Amino acid sequence: MSRVIVVTSGKGGVGKTTTSAAFATGLALRGHKTAVIDFDVGLRNLDLVMGCERRVVYDLINLISGESNLNQTLIRDKRIKDLYILPASQTRDKDALTLDGVGRVLDELREEGFEYVICDSPAGIESGALMAMYYADEALIVANPEVSSVRDSDRMLGILASKSKRAKEGGEPVKEHLLITRYDPERVQEGDMLSVDDIVELLRIPFLGAVPESEGVLHSSNSGEPIILNGKDPAGLAYDDVVARFLGEERPHRFLSAEKKGLLKRLFG
Amino acid sequence: MSGDKPFELRAGMQLLTSVHLLDTDLDAFASHLEETVRKAPALFGNAPVILDLQAIAEAVPDLKGIRRLLESAAMVPVAVRSGSERQKAAARAAGWALLPEGRPVPRQKGPTAAGATEEPRAGVTVLTRPVRSGQQIYARGDLVVSAQVSAGAEVVADGCIHVYSPLRGRAIAGARGDTEARIFCQSLHAELVCIAGRYRTLENVETTLLGCPCQVSLHEERIVIEPL
């Protein structure tokens, strides 16, 4: 039985693609056959973050319109055995993305034995975002610790609760998980940022984890290595915790409080 | 086919045109009817109509004559509503069916306390899932929300609104003008509260009320927010 998981936020630039790449990679590292789909037609990015931009031949739109088959279109990750990428089209009109078409692709992936399908949603609440979340069984709501991001996430939760397939068919609601990214405990302490507790209080959905702000993230997306593969970076470690928690493991939350700086570090930065 | 019954009875609400009689003069009725039908003939063809007598107090109009005129104008007279005992008797004699009181008497202002019981309202709507930013919920009667109402969400009810969680969005009670409607919430953070068209933003509200259990009501055209 495969699970469809949408990574969504409403707001742009909060870390959806970084999260999709890290999360899919983390699942595959644990031996789960995983596909990650880029729904951002016209603003293709996931292939860059996954480091496979030079191997894109066909894309999601080709697949939906029957110009290619699944095997031709899926890109197999070179590092991890069970990881596949389905890129977005950079040139085609995004109206070619249809609910029926997306449903067919997800069915095919299910038949191919994929355990997890991660849907990387575009920003906004337009058709691309609706397509990405329509078939979702679970949702990773990515929010930054700022008021506007939290409100947009709230909006997205409302859309999930009213416009997803599960909502329309009256089934069990989409399972929601809160993931806070670009978390900076020091700025939280100074009162510049919302704390985890504030955000949980505002959104009231289960908290999956917080990923700290880290310079490593920028470097990893530029070099096409998902951050979770970096076992030294705090963001990579946090994503590893997130995947483990998602799969049912108990892991204490880390990176939530500011590091205590020693005297020397305080003096010299 | 279901079972062996030739029919089954179902209660339902239908919208019917009602003719509110304002004068008992039959000639005036005839000429005004003719004019009305001429303006919009398609509206009245075979339309069932109700004759409402509330406005003419005790006078007994020529109910047989009215019936005949309506029929000749291609309408189907169905029943008389809101009549006095004498009017009802005359209606029965003229072959009309009778409907119970229709329109509620306009609610009296002032200290008549029995407010809540006189007007029949639609039932209660209960929501157990959060109302998220961008969602709008409308309830014809009272609205009870046991989850939160987020900033940017809007809950609207013809009756009262109860929120047993933080209320952060907008709450609009008495949407059809019921000035007795109230808003109750467990934790007040609303952007705006409104009762029967009178509204207030919470920008200047006493900060001691924010986050507290509160009720919002209308007193002499003013929105009043009190702790519970």
Coordinates of N, CA and C in Angstrom, one line a residue, chain A residues 151 153-159 161-162 173-174 176 201-205, chain B residues 129-135 147-148 150-153 165-166 168 189 191:
Chain A
R151 N 0.2 31.9 8.9 CA -1.2 32.2 8.4 C -1.4 31.4 7.1
S153 N 0.0 28.8 6.1 CA -0.1 27.3 6.4 C -1.5 27.0 6.9
D154 N -2.0 27.9 7.7 CA -3.4 27.7 8.2 C -4.4 27.7 7.0
R155 N -4.2 28.6 6.1 CA -5.0 28.6 4.9 C -4.9 27.3 4.1
M156 N -3.7 26.8 4.0 CA -3.4 25.5 3.3 C -4.1 24.4 4.0
L157 N -4.1 24.4 5.3 CA -4.8 23.3 6.1 C -6.3 23.4 5.8
G158 N -6.8 24.6 5.7 CA -8.2 24.7 5.4 C -8.5 24.1 4.0
I159 N -7.6 24.3 3.1 CA -7.9 23.8 1.7 C -7.8 22.3 1.7
A161 N -8.5 20.4 4.1 CA -9.7 19.9 4.8 C -11.0 20.1 4.0
S162 N -10.9 20.8 2.9 CA -12.1 21.0 2.1 C -12.0 20.6 0.7
P173 N -9.9 12.2 7.2 CA -9.2 13.4 6.8 C -7.7 13.1 6.5
V174 N -7.1 14.0 5.7 CA -5.7 14.0 5.4 C -4.9 14.1 6.8
E176 N -2.2 15.3 9.1 CA -1.4 16.5 9.1 C -0.2 16.4 10.0
E201 N 0.4 26.3 19.0 CA -0.8 26.9 19.5 C -1.7 27.5 18.4
L202 N -1.0 28.1 17.4 CA -1.8 28.7 16.3 C -2.4 27.7 15.4
L203 N -1.6 26.7 15.1 CA -2.1 25.8 14.0 C -2.8 24.5 14.6
R204 N -2.4 24.1 15.8 CA -3.0 23.0 16.4 C -3.0 21.7 15.6
I205 N -1.8 21.4 15.0 CA -1.7 20.1 14.4 C -0.4 19.4 15.0
Chain B
R129 N -14.1 20.5 13.6 CA -12.8 20.7 13.0 C -12.5 22.2 12.9
P130 N -11.2 22.5 13.0 CA -10.9 24.0 13.0 C -11.4 24.7 11.8
V131 N -11.8 25.9 11.9 CA -12.1 26.8 10.8 C -10.8 27.5 10.4
R132 N -10.3 27.2 9.3 CA -8.9 27.8 8.9 C -9.1 29.1 8.2
S133 N -7.9 29.8 8.1 CA -7.8 31.1 7.4 C -8.4 30.9 6.0
G134 N -9.3 31.8 5.6 CA -9.8 31.7 4.2 C -11.1 31.0 4.1
Q135 N -11.5 30.2 5.2 CA -12.7 29.5 5.1 C -13.8 30.4 5.7
A147 N -13.7 23.6 17.9 CA -12.2 23.8 17.6 C -12.0 25.3 17.3
Q148 N -10.8 25.6 17.0 CA -10.5 27.0 16.9 C -11.0 27.7 15.6
S150 N -9.4 30.3 13.1 CA -8.1 30.9 12.9 C -8.3 32.4 12.4
A151 N -7.2 33.1 12.5 CA -7.2 34.5 11.9 C -7.4 34.3 10.4
G152 N -8.2 35.2 9.9 CA -8.5 35.2 8.4 C -9.7 34.3 8.1
A153 N -10.3 33.6 9.1 CA -11.5 32.8 8.9 C -12.7 33.6 9.3
S165 N -12.8 27.4 22.0 CA -11.4 27.4 21.6 C -11.1 28.8 21.3
P166 N -9.8 29.1 21.0 CA -9.6 30.5 20.6 C -10.4 31.0 19.4
R168 N -10.0 33.6 16.6 CA -9.0 34.6 16.1 C -9.5 35.3 14.9
H189 N -9.6 36.5 20.7 CA -8.5 37.1 19.9 C -9.1 37.6 18.6
E191 N -10.6 39.2 15.2 CA -10.2 40.4 14.4 C -11.4 41.4 14.4

